[in-house]
Short mmCIF file of N, CA, C and O in Angstrom, two decimals:
data_model
loop_
_atom_site.label_atom_id
_atom_site.label_comp_id
_atom_site.label_asym_id
_atom_site.label_seq_id
_atom_site.Cartn_x
_atom_site.Cartn_y
_atom_site.Cartn_z
N MET K 134 11.77 5.09 7.12
CA MET K 134 10.82 4.04 6.82
C MET K 134 9.49 4.63 6.37
O MET K 134 8.88 4.13 5.45
N LYS K 135 9.07 5.70 7.03
CA LYS K 135 7.76 6.27 6.71
C LYS K 135 7.69 6.76 5.26
O LYS K 135 6.70 6.50 4.57
N ARG K 136 8.74 7.42 4.80
CA ARG K 136 8.75 7.91 3.41
C ARG K 136 8.76 6.75 2.41
O ARG K 136 8.14 6.84 1.35
N ILE K 137 9.47 5.71 2.75
CA ILE K 137 9.52 4.53 1.88
C ILE K 137 8.13 3.93 1.76
O ILE K 137 7.66 3.60 0.66
N LEU K 138 7.44 3.81 2.89
CA LEU K 138 6.09 3.24 2.88
C LEU K 138 5.10 4.14 2.14
O LEU K 138 4.23 3.65 1.41
N ILE K 139 5.23 5.45 2.31
CA ILE K 139 4.35 6.37 1.60
C ILE K 139 4.58 6.26 0.09
O ILE K 139 3.62 6.23 -0.69
N ALA K 140 5.85 6.17 -0.32
CA ALA K 140 6.14 6.00 -1.75
C ALA K 140 5.53 4.71 -2.28
O ALA K 140 4.89 4.70 -3.34
N ALA K 141 5.69 3.62 -1.52
CA ALA K 141 5.11 2.34 -1.94
C ALA K 141 3.58 2.43 -2.00
O ALA K 141 2.96 1.92 -2.94
N ALA K 142 2.99 3.10 -1.02
CA ALA K 142 1.54 3.24 -0.98
C ALA K 142 1.01 4.05 -2.16
O ALA K 142 -0.01 3.71 -2.76
N ILE K 143 1.71 5.13 -2.50
CA ILE K 143 1.28 5.98 -3.63
C ILE K 143 1.37 5.20 -4.94
O ILE K 143 0.45 5.23 -5.76
N ILE K 144 2.48 4.49 -5.12
CA ILE K 144 2.61 3.66 -6.33
C ILE K 144 1.50 2.61 -6.35
O ILE K 144 0.87 2.38 -7.38
N ASN K 145 1.27 1.99 -5.20
CA ASN K 145 0.25 0.95 -5.10
C ASN K 145 -1.14 1.49 -5.43
O ASN K 145 -1.91 0.86 -6.17
N LEU K 146 -1.44 2.68 -4.92
CA LEU K 146 -2.74 3.29 -5.20
C LEU K 146 -2.88 3.63 -6.68
O LEU K 146 -3.95 3.42 -7.28
N ALA K 147 -1.81 4.13 -7.29
CA ALA K 147 -1.84 4.43 -8.72
C ALA K 147 -2.06 3.15 -9.53
O ALA K 147 -2.86 3.14 -10.48
N VAL K 148 -1.36 2.09 -9.15
CA VAL K 148 -1.53 0.81 -9.85
C VAL K 148 -2.96 0.30 -9.68
O VAL K 148 -3.57 -0.19 -10.64
N ALA K 149 -3.51 0.46 -8.48
CA ALA K 149 -4.90 0.03 -8.24
C ALA K 149 -5.87 0.79 -9.14
O ALA K 149 -6.79 0.21 -9.72
N ALA K 150 -5.66 2.09 -9.28
CA ALA K 150 -6.54 2.90 -10.12
C ALA K 150 -6.39 2.52 -11.59
O ALA K 150 -7.40 2.37 -12.31
N ILE K 151 -5.15 2.34 -12.04
CA ILE K 151 -4.92 1.93 -13.43
C ILE K 151 -5.56 0.57 -13.69
O ILE K 151 -6.23 0.37 -14.71
N HIS K 152 -5.36 -0.35 -12.77
CA HIS K 152 -5.94 -1.69 -12.90
C HIS K 152 -7.46 -1.60 -13.00
O HIS K 152 -8.07 -2.23 -13.87
N THR K 153 -8.06 -0.81 -12.12
CA THR K 153 -9.52 -0.74 -12.05
C THR K 153 -10.13 -0.10 -13.29
O THR K 153 -11.10 -0.63 -13.85
N PHE K 154 -9.57 1.00 -13.74
CA PHE K 154 -10.21 1.74 -14.82
C PHE K 154 -9.64 1.41 -16.20
O PHE K 154 -10.40 1.07 -17.11
N VAL K 155 -8.34 1.49 -16.35
CA VAL K 155 -7.74 1.22 -17.66
C VAL K 155 -7.79 -0.27 -17.96
O VAL K 155 -8.18 -0.68 -19.06
N GLY K 156 -7.40 -1.08 -16.98
CA GLY K 156 -7.40 -2.53 -17.19
C GLY K 156 -8.78 -3.09 -17.48
O GLY K 156 -8.95 -3.95 -18.34
N GLU K 157 -9.75 -2.60 -16.76
CA GLU K 157 -11.13 -3.06 -16.98
C GLU K 157 -11.55 -2.75 -18.42
O GLU K 157 -12.13 -3.59 -19.10
N ALA K 158 -11.24 -1.56 -18.88
CA ALA K 158 -11.65 -1.15 -20.23
C ALA K 158 -10.85 -1.87 -21.32
O ALA K 158 -11.42 -2.29 -22.34
N GLN K 159 -9.54 -2.01 -21.12
CA GLN K 159 -8.69 -2.54 -22.19
C GLN K 159 -8.54 -4.06 -22.17
O GLN K 159 -8.25 -4.65 -23.21
N VAL K 160 -8.71 -4.67 -21.03
CA VAL K 160 -8.49 -6.11 -20.93
C VAL K 160 -9.78 -6.87 -20.66
O VAL K 160 -10.14 -7.79 -21.39
N VAL K 161 -10.48 -6.47 -19.62
CA VAL K 161 -11.65 -7.24 -19.20
C VAL K 161 -12.83 -7.06 -20.15
O VAL K 161 -13.44 -8.05 -20.56
N ALA K 162 -13.14 -5.84 -20.52
CA ALA K 162 -14.31 -5.59 -21.38
C ALA K 162 -14.24 -6.38 -22.69
O ALA K 162 -15.23 -7.03 -23.06
N PRO K 163 -13.11 -6.37 -23.41
CA PRO K 163 -13.06 -7.17 -24.64
C PRO K 163 -13.22 -8.67 -24.39
O PRO K 163 -13.87 -9.36 -25.19
N LEU K 164 -12.67 -9.15 -23.31
CA LEU K 164 -12.82 -10.58 -23.01
C LEU K 164 -14.26 -10.92 -22.64
O LEU K 164 -14.77 -11.98 -23.01
N LEU K 165 -14.92 -10.03 -21.91
CA LEU K 165 -16.31 -10.26 -21.56
C LEU K 165 -17.23 -10.20 -22.79
O LEU K 165 -18.28 -10.82 -22.81
N ALA K 166 -16.81 -9.45 -23.81
CA ALA K 166 -17.58 -9.34 -25.04
C ALA K 166 -17.31 -10.50 -25.99
O ALA K 166 -17.97 -10.63 -27.02
N SER K 167 -16.37 -11.35 -25.64
CA SER K 167 -16.00 -12.48 -26.51
C SER K 167 -17.04 -13.59 -26.42
O SER K 167 -18.00 -13.53 -25.65
N ASP K 168 -16.81 -14.64 -27.20
CA ASP K 168 -17.69 -15.80 -27.20
C ASP K 168 -17.31 -16.84 -26.15
O ASP K 168 -17.79 -17.97 -26.20
N ALA K 169 -16.46 -16.45 -25.20
CA ALA K 169 -16.04 -17.39 -24.16
C ALA K 169 -17.27 -17.83 -23.35
O ALA K 169 -18.24 -17.08 -23.21
N PRO K 170 -17.23 -19.05 -22.83
CA PRO K 170 -18.35 -19.53 -22.00
C PRO K 170 -18.55 -18.65 -20.76
O PRO K 170 -17.61 -18.01 -20.27
N GLY K 171 -19.76 -18.64 -20.26
CA GLY K 171 -20.11 -17.82 -19.09
C GLY K 171 -19.24 -18.12 -17.88
O GLY K 171 -18.87 -17.19 -17.14
N LEU K 172 -18.90 -19.38 -17.67
CA LEU K 172 -18.05 -19.75 -16.54
C LEU K 172 -16.67 -19.09 -16.66
O LEU K 172 -16.12 -18.58 -15.69
N VAL K 173 -16.14 -19.08 -17.88
CA VAL K 173 -14.83 -18.46 -18.12
C VAL K 173 -14.93 -16.95 -17.88
O VAL K 173 -14.08 -16.36 -17.21
N LYS K 174 -15.96 -16.33 -18.41
CA LYS K 174 -16.13 -14.88 -18.23
C LYS K 174 -16.31 -14.53 -16.76
O LYS K 174 -15.70 -13.58 -16.26
N GLY K 175 -17.14 -15.29 -16.06
CA GLY K 175 -17.37 -15.02 -14.65
C GLY K 175 -16.13 -15.21 -13.80
O GLY K 175 -15.84 -14.42 -12.90
N THR K 176 -15.37 -16.25 -14.12
CA THR K 176 -14.13 -16.52 -13.38
C THR K 176 -13.13 -15.40 -13.64
O THR K 176 -12.48 -14.90 -12.71
N LEU K 177 -12.99 -15.00 -14.89
CA LEU K 177 -12.08 -13.91 -15.23
C LEU K 177 -12.47 -12.63 -14.52
O LEU K 177 -11.63 -11.97 -13.89
N HIS K 178 -13.74 -12.28 -14.59
CA HIS K 178 -14.20 -11.03 -13.99
C HIS K 178 -14.01 -11.05 -12.47
O HIS K 178 -13.57 -10.07 -11.87
N SER K 179 -14.34 -12.17 -11.85
CA SER K 179 -14.15 -12.30 -10.40
C SER K 179 -12.68 -12.21 -10.03
O SER K 179 -12.31 -11.51 -9.08
N SER K 180 -11.84 -12.92 -10.76
CA SER K 180 -10.40 -12.90 -10.49
C SER K 180 -9.83 -11.50 -10.66
O SER K 180 -8.98 -11.06 -9.88
N TRP K 181 -10.28 -10.82 -11.69
CA TRP K 181 -9.80 -9.47 -11.94
C TRP K 181 -10.09 -8.58 -10.74
O TRP K 181 -9.23 -7.85 -10.26
N HIS K 182 -11.30 -8.67 -10.22
CA HIS K 182 -11.66 -7.78 -9.12
C HIS K 182 -11.22 -8.30 -7.76
O HIS K 182 -11.16 -7.52 -6.80
N MET K 183 -10.84 -9.56 -7.66
CA MET K 183 -10.14 -10.01 -6.46
C MET K 183 -8.80 -9.30 -6.39
O MET K 183 -8.37 -8.84 -5.33
N THR K 184 -8.15 -9.17 -7.53
CA THR K 184 -6.89 -8.43 -7.61
C THR K 184 -7.12 -6.96 -7.27
O THR K 184 -6.31 -6.34 -6.57
N THR K 185 -8.22 -6.40 -7.74
CA THR K 185 -8.56 -5.01 -7.42
C THR K 185 -8.62 -4.82 -5.90
O THR K 185 -8.06 -3.86 -5.36
N VAL K 186 -9.29 -5.74 -5.22
CA VAL K 186 -9.41 -5.66 -3.76
C VAL K 186 -8.03 -5.72 -3.11
O VAL K 186 -7.71 -4.92 -2.22
N VAL K 187 -7.19 -6.65 -3.54
CA VAL K 187 -5.84 -6.78 -2.98
C VAL K 187 -5.05 -5.49 -3.19
O VAL K 187 -4.37 -5.01 -2.27
N LEU K 188 -5.14 -4.92 -4.38
CA LEU K 188 -4.39 -3.69 -4.67
C LEU K 188 -4.82 -2.54 -3.76
O LEU K 188 -3.98 -1.85 -3.17
N PHE K 189 -6.11 -2.31 -3.61
CA PHE K 189 -6.58 -1.22 -2.77
C PHE K 189 -6.33 -1.48 -1.28
O PHE K 189 -5.93 -0.57 -0.55
N LEU K 190 -6.54 -2.71 -0.83
CA LEU K 190 -6.29 -3.02 0.58
C LEU K 190 -4.82 -2.89 0.94
O LEU K 190 -4.47 -2.36 2.00
N SER K 191 -3.94 -3.33 0.06
CA SER K 191 -2.51 -3.22 0.37
C SER K 191 -2.06 -1.76 0.33
O SER K 191 -1.21 -1.35 1.12
N ALA K 192 -2.62 -0.95 -0.58
CA ALA K 192 -2.29 0.47 -0.59
C ALA K 192 -2.71 1.10 0.74
O ALA K 192 -1.94 1.86 1.36
N GLY K 193 -3.90 0.79 1.19
CA GLY K 193 -4.37 1.30 2.48
C GLY K 193 -3.51 0.82 3.64
O GLY K 193 -3.21 1.57 4.57
N THR K 194 -3.11 -0.43 3.57
CA THR K 194 -2.25 -0.99 4.62
C THR K 194 -0.90 -0.29 4.66
O THR K 194 -0.38 0.03 5.73
N LEU K 195 -0.33 -0.02 3.50
CA LEU K 195 0.96 0.68 3.45
C LEU K 195 0.83 2.11 4.00
O LEU K 195 1.71 2.58 4.73
N PHE K 196 -0.27 2.80 3.66
CA PHE K 196 -0.49 4.13 4.23
C PHE K 196 -0.63 4.03 5.75
O PHE K 196 -0.06 4.82 6.50
N TYR K 197 -1.39 3.05 6.21
CA TYR K 197 -1.58 2.83 7.65
C TYR K 197 -0.23 2.58 8.34
O TYR K 197 0.07 3.17 9.37
N LEU K 198 0.58 1.72 7.76
CA LEU K 198 1.88 1.40 8.35
C LEU K 198 2.81 2.62 8.37
O LEU K 198 3.66 2.73 9.26
N SER K 199 2.65 3.53 7.42
CA SER K 199 3.50 4.72 7.38
C SER K 199 3.23 5.62 8.58
O SER K 199 4.05 6.48 8.91
N ARG K 200 2.12 5.43 9.24
CA ARG K 200 1.75 6.23 10.42
C ARG K 200 2.22 5.57 11.72
O ARG K 200 2.14 6.19 12.78
N LYS K 201 2.67 4.34 11.62
CA LYS K 201 3.11 3.59 12.80
C LYS K 201 4.56 3.89 13.12
O LYS K 201 5.34 4.26 12.26
N ASP K 202 4.93 3.65 14.36
CA ASP K 202 6.32 3.76 14.78
C ASP K 202 7.09 2.54 14.30
O ASP K 202 6.52 1.45 14.20
N GLU K 203 8.37 2.72 14.04
CA GLU K 203 9.21 1.62 13.54
C GLU K 203 9.30 0.46 14.53
O GLU K 203 9.60 -0.66 14.13
N THR K 204 9.06 0.73 15.79
CA THR K 204 9.16 -0.33 16.79
C THR K 204 7.90 -1.17 16.90
O THR K 204 7.90 -2.22 17.55
N ASP K 205 6.83 -0.73 16.26
CA ASP K 205 5.58 -1.49 16.28
C ASP K 205 5.78 -2.83 15.57
O ASP K 205 6.36 -2.86 14.48
N PRO K 206 5.33 -3.92 16.16
CA PRO K 206 5.52 -5.24 15.53
C PRO K 206 4.97 -5.32 14.10
O PRO K 206 5.55 -5.99 13.25
N LEU K 207 3.86 -4.63 13.84
CA LEU K 207 3.31 -4.64 12.48
C LEU K 207 4.27 -4.00 11.49
O LEU K 207 4.37 -4.42 10.34
N SER K 208 5.00 -2.97 11.93
CA SER K 208 5.96 -2.29 11.06
C SER K 208 7.13 -3.17 10.70
O SER K 208 7.83 -2.93 9.72
N LYS K 209 7.36 -4.17 11.51
CA LYS K 209 8.48 -5.07 11.29
C LYS K 209 8.12 -6.28 10.41
O LYS K 209 8.97 -6.85 9.76
N THR K 210 6.86 -6.66 10.41
CA THR K 210 6.47 -7.88 9.68
C THR K 210 5.63 -7.62 8.44
O THR K 210 5.88 -8.22 7.40
N LEU K 211 4.63 -6.76 8.54
CA LEU K 211 3.68 -6.59 7.44
C LEU K 211 4.32 -6.03 6.17
O LEU K 211 4.01 -6.52 5.07
N PRO K 212 5.24 -5.06 6.25
CA PRO K 212 5.86 -4.60 5.00
C PRO K 212 6.66 -5.70 4.31
O PRO K 212 6.69 -5.76 3.07
N ILE K 213 7.29 -6.56 5.08
CA ILE K 213 8.05 -7.66 4.47
C ILE K 213 7.09 -8.63 3.78
O ILE K 213 7.36 -9.06 2.65
N TYR K 214 5.97 -8.93 4.41
CA TYR K 214 4.98 -9.79 3.77
C TYR K 214 4.49 -9.16 2.46
O TYR K 214 4.44 -9.83 1.42
N ILE K 215 4.13 -7.88 2.50
CA ILE K 215 3.66 -7.20 1.28
C ILE K 215 4.77 -7.18 0.23
O ILE K 215 4.52 -7.37 -0.96
N GLY K 216 6.00 -6.97 0.66
CA GLY K 216 7.13 -6.99 -0.26
C GLY K 216 7.28 -8.33 -0.96
O GLY K 216 7.48 -8.39 -2.18
N ILE K 217 7.19 -9.39 -0.19
CA ILE K 217 7.29 -10.73 -0.78
C ILE K 217 6.12 -10.99 -1.71
O ILE K 217 6.29 -11.51 -2.82
N GLN K 218 4.93 -10.59 -1.29
CA GLN K 218 3.73 -10.80 -2.11
C GLN K 218 3.85 -10.08 -3.46
O GLN K 218 3.63 -10.70 -4.51
N TYR K 219 4.22 -8.82 -3.44
CA TYR K 219 4.28 -8.06 -4.69
C TYR K 219 5.44 -8.48 -5.57
O TYR K 219 5.34 -8.45 -6.80
N THR K 220 6.56 -8.86 -4.96
CA THR K 220 7.67 -9.37 -5.76
C THR K 220 7.25 -10.67 -6.43
O THR K 220 7.54 -10.90 -7.61
N GLY K 221 6.53 -11.52 -5.70
CA GLY K 221 6.01 -12.76 -6.29
C GLY K 221 5.04 -12.49 -7.42
O GLY K 221 5.09 -13.15 -8.47
N LEU K 222 4.16 -11.51 -7.24
CA LEU K 222 3.22 -11.16 -8.31
C LEU K 222 3.96 -10.65 -9.55
O LEU K 222 3.60 -11.00 -10.67
N ALA K 223 5.00 -9.85 -9.33
CA ALA K 223 5.79 -9.36 -10.47
C ALA K 223 6.46 -10.53 -11.18
O ALA K 223 6.53 -10.55 -12.42
N LEU K 224 6.94 -11.50 -10.42
CA LEU K 224 7.61 -12.67 -11.02
C LEU K 224 6.65 -13.49 -11.88
O LEU K 224 7.06 -14.09 -12.88
N VAL K 225 5.38 -13.52 -11.51
CA VAL K 225 4.38 -14.19 -12.35
C VAL K 225 4.39 -13.57 -13.74
O VAL K 225 4.36 -14.27 -14.75
N PHE K 226 4.47 -12.25 -13.80
CA PHE K 226 4.48 -11.57 -15.10
C PHE K 226 5.82 -11.71 -15.82
O PHE K 226 5.85 -11.66 -17.05
N VAL K 227 6.89 -11.90 -15.08
CA VAL K 227 8.18 -12.20 -15.73
C VAL K 227 8.06 -13.53 -16.46
O VAL K 227 8.42 -13.65 -17.64
N VAL K 228 7.53 -14.54 -15.77
CA VAL K 228 7.36 -15.86 -16.39
C VAL K 228 6.40 -15.78 -17.56
O VAL K 228 6.66 -16.32 -18.64
N THR K 229 5.29 -15.06 -17.37
CA THR K 229 4.30 -14.91 -18.44
C THR K 229 4.91 -14.21 -19.65
O THR K 229 4.61 -14.55 -20.79
N SER K 230 5.77 -13.23 -19.39
CA SER K 230 6.44 -12.53 -20.49
C SER K 230 7.27 -13.50 -21.33
O SER K 230 7.29 -13.41 -22.57
N PHE K 231 7.97 -14.41 -20.68
CA PHE K 231 8.76 -15.40 -21.41
C PHE K 231 7.87 -16.39 -22.15
O PHE K 231 8.13 -16.73 -23.31
N ILE K 232 6.82 -16.84 -21.51
CA ILE K 232 5.92 -17.82 -22.13
C ILE K 232 5.29 -17.26 -23.40
O ILE K 232 5.21 -17.94 -24.41
N TYR K 233 4.83 -16.01 -23.32
CA TYR K 233 4.10 -15.42 -24.45
C TYR K 233 4.97 -14.52 -25.33
O TYR K 233 4.46 -13.87 -26.25
N SER K 234 6.27 -14.46 -25.04
CA SER K 234 7.21 -13.62 -25.80
C SER K 234 6.67 -12.19 -25.96
O SER K 234 6.69 -11.60 -27.04
N GLN K 235 6.18 -11.67 -24.86
CA GLN K 235 5.61 -10.32 -24.84
C GLN K 235 5.89 -9.72 -23.47
O GLN K 235 5.68 -10.37 -22.45
N PHE K 236 6.36 -8.48 -23.44
CA PHE K 236 6.63 -7.83 -22.16
C PHE K 236 5.33 -7.36 -21.53
O PHE K 236 4.52 -6.71 -22.18
N PHE K 237 5.14 -7.69 -20.27
CA PHE K 237 3.97 -7.25 -19.53
C PHE K 237 4.38 -6.13 -18.58
O PHE K 237 5.22 -6.31 -17.71
N ILE K 238 3.77 -4.97 -18.75
CA ILE K 238 4.09 -3.77 -17.98
C ILE K 238 3.85 -3.96 -16.48
O ILE K 238 4.41 -3.25 -15.65
N GLN K 239 3.06 -4.95 -16.12
CA GLN K 239 2.76 -5.20 -14.71
C GLN K 239 4.03 -5.43 -13.90
O GLN K 239 4.05 -5.16 -12.70
N ILE K 240 5.08 -5.92 -14.56
CA ILE K 240 6.35 -6.13 -13.86
C ILE K 240 6.83 -4.80 -13.29
O ILE K 240 7.21 -4.71 -12.11
N LEU K 241 6.79 -3.76 -14.11
CA LEU K 241 7.27 -2.45 -13.69
C LEU K 241 6.33 -1.77 -12.72
O LEU K 241 6.72 -0.82 -12.03
N MET K 242 5.10 -2.23 -12.65
CA MET K 242 4.13 -1.64 -11.75
C MET K 242 4.16 -2.31 -10.38
O MET K 242 4.00 -1.65 -9.35
N LEU K 243 4.35 -3.62 -10.36
CA LEU K 243 4.27 -4.37 -9.11
C LEU K 243 5.61 -4.47 -8.38
O LEU K 243 5.65 -4.44 -7.15
N LEU K 244 6.70 -4.61 -9.12
CA LEU K 244 8.00 -4.81 -8.50
C LEU K 244 8.43 -3.66 -7.60
O LEU K 244 8.92 -3.91 -6.48
N PRO K 245 8.24 -2.39 -7.99
CA PRO K 245 8.63 -1.30 -7.07
C PRO K 245 7.88 -1.34 -5.74
O PRO K 245 8.45 -1.05 -4.69
N ILE K 246 6.61 -1.71 -5.77
CA ILE K 246 5.84 -1.82 -4.53
C ILE K 246 6.47 -2.90 -3.65
O ILE K 246 6.66 -2.70 -2.45
N GLY K 247 6.79 -4.03 -4.26
CA GLY K 247 7.40 -5.12 -3.51
C GLY K 247 8.74 -4.74 -2.92
O GLY K 247 9.00 -4.98 -1.74
N LEU K 248 9.60 -4.15 -3.72
CA LEU K 248 10.94 -3.81 -3.26
C LEU K 248 10.91 -2.71 -2.19
O LEU K 248 11.63 -2.80 -1.18
N LEU K 249 10.09 -1.69 -2.40
CA LEU K 249 9.98 -0.63 -1.40
C LEU K 249 9.40 -1.15 -0.09
O LEU K 249 9.88 -0.79 1.00
N SER K 250 8.40 -1.99 -0.17
CA SER K 250 7.79 -2.55 1.04
C SER K 250 8.79 -3.41 1.81
O SER K 250 8.91 -3.31 3.04
N PHE K 251 9.50 -4.26 1.08
CA PHE K 251 10.51 -5.11 1.71
C PHE K 251 11.58 -4.25 2.36
O PHE K 251 11.99 -4.51 3.50
N TRP K 252 12.02 -3.22 1.68
CA TRP K 252 13.04 -2.30 2.20
C TRP K 252 12.55 -1.64 3.50
O TRP K 252 13.28 -1.55 4.48
N ALA K 253 11.30 -1.17 3.49
CA ALA K 253 10.74 -0.53 4.68
C ALA K 253 10.71 -1.51 5.86
O ALA K 253 11.01 -1.12 7.00
N GLY K 254 10.36 -2.75 5.59
CA GLY K 254 10.36 -3.75 6.66
C GLY K 254 11.76 -4.01 7.19
O GLY K 254 11.96 -4.16 8.41
N LYS K 255 12.73 -4.03 6.31
CA LYS K 255 14.13 -4.22 6.74
C LYS K 255 14.60 -3.04 7.59
O LYS K 255 15.29 -3.22 8.60
N VAL K 256 14.24 -1.82 7.19
CA VAL K 256 14.59 -0.63 7.96
C VAL K 256 13.98 -0.72 9.35
O VAL K 256 14.64 -0.44 10.36
N ALA K 257 12.70 -1.09 9.42
CA ALA K 257 12.03 -1.20 10.72
C ALA K 257 12.70 -2.27 11.59
O ALA K 257 12.81 -2.09 12.81
N ASN K 258 13.12 -3.35 10.98
CA ASN K 258 13.75 -4.42 11.76
C ASN K 258 15.15 -4.06 12.23
O ASN K 258 15.65 -4.64 13.20
N SER K 259 15.79 -3.08 11.58
CA SER K 259 17.13 -2.67 12.02
C SER K 259 17.05 -1.53 13.05
O SER K 259 18.07 -1.15 13.60
N ALA K 260 15.86 -1.01 13.27
CA ALA K 260 15.70 0.11 14.23
C ALA K 260 15.66 -0.40 15.67
O ALA K 260 15.32 -1.48 15.97
#
């Protein structure tokens, strides 16, 4: 379980860094430079960095859980929650990919975190 959580945490941390630096430059900056109304720009920027917070906090949580014993109640529940959350986030991009007829790489970035986290929770629950 510990190795699974560490793998999920490392992927999560990498995704958080890519989101923060590459995403900000390639996605957010051009939108903020657009003629969109201030409310739209502010909402976008806030939403973007709400996601940044979730990405970094969940990476930290996964690292924290990797240090816990499998019998700890948090090891049995929290990875499953994170797994469901990240799988759901990946599914948002699956739907978006169909709507816009464009593949969104976020699917490949978020889904492994979700699946690994869910797997780690299942391992802890079988221990």
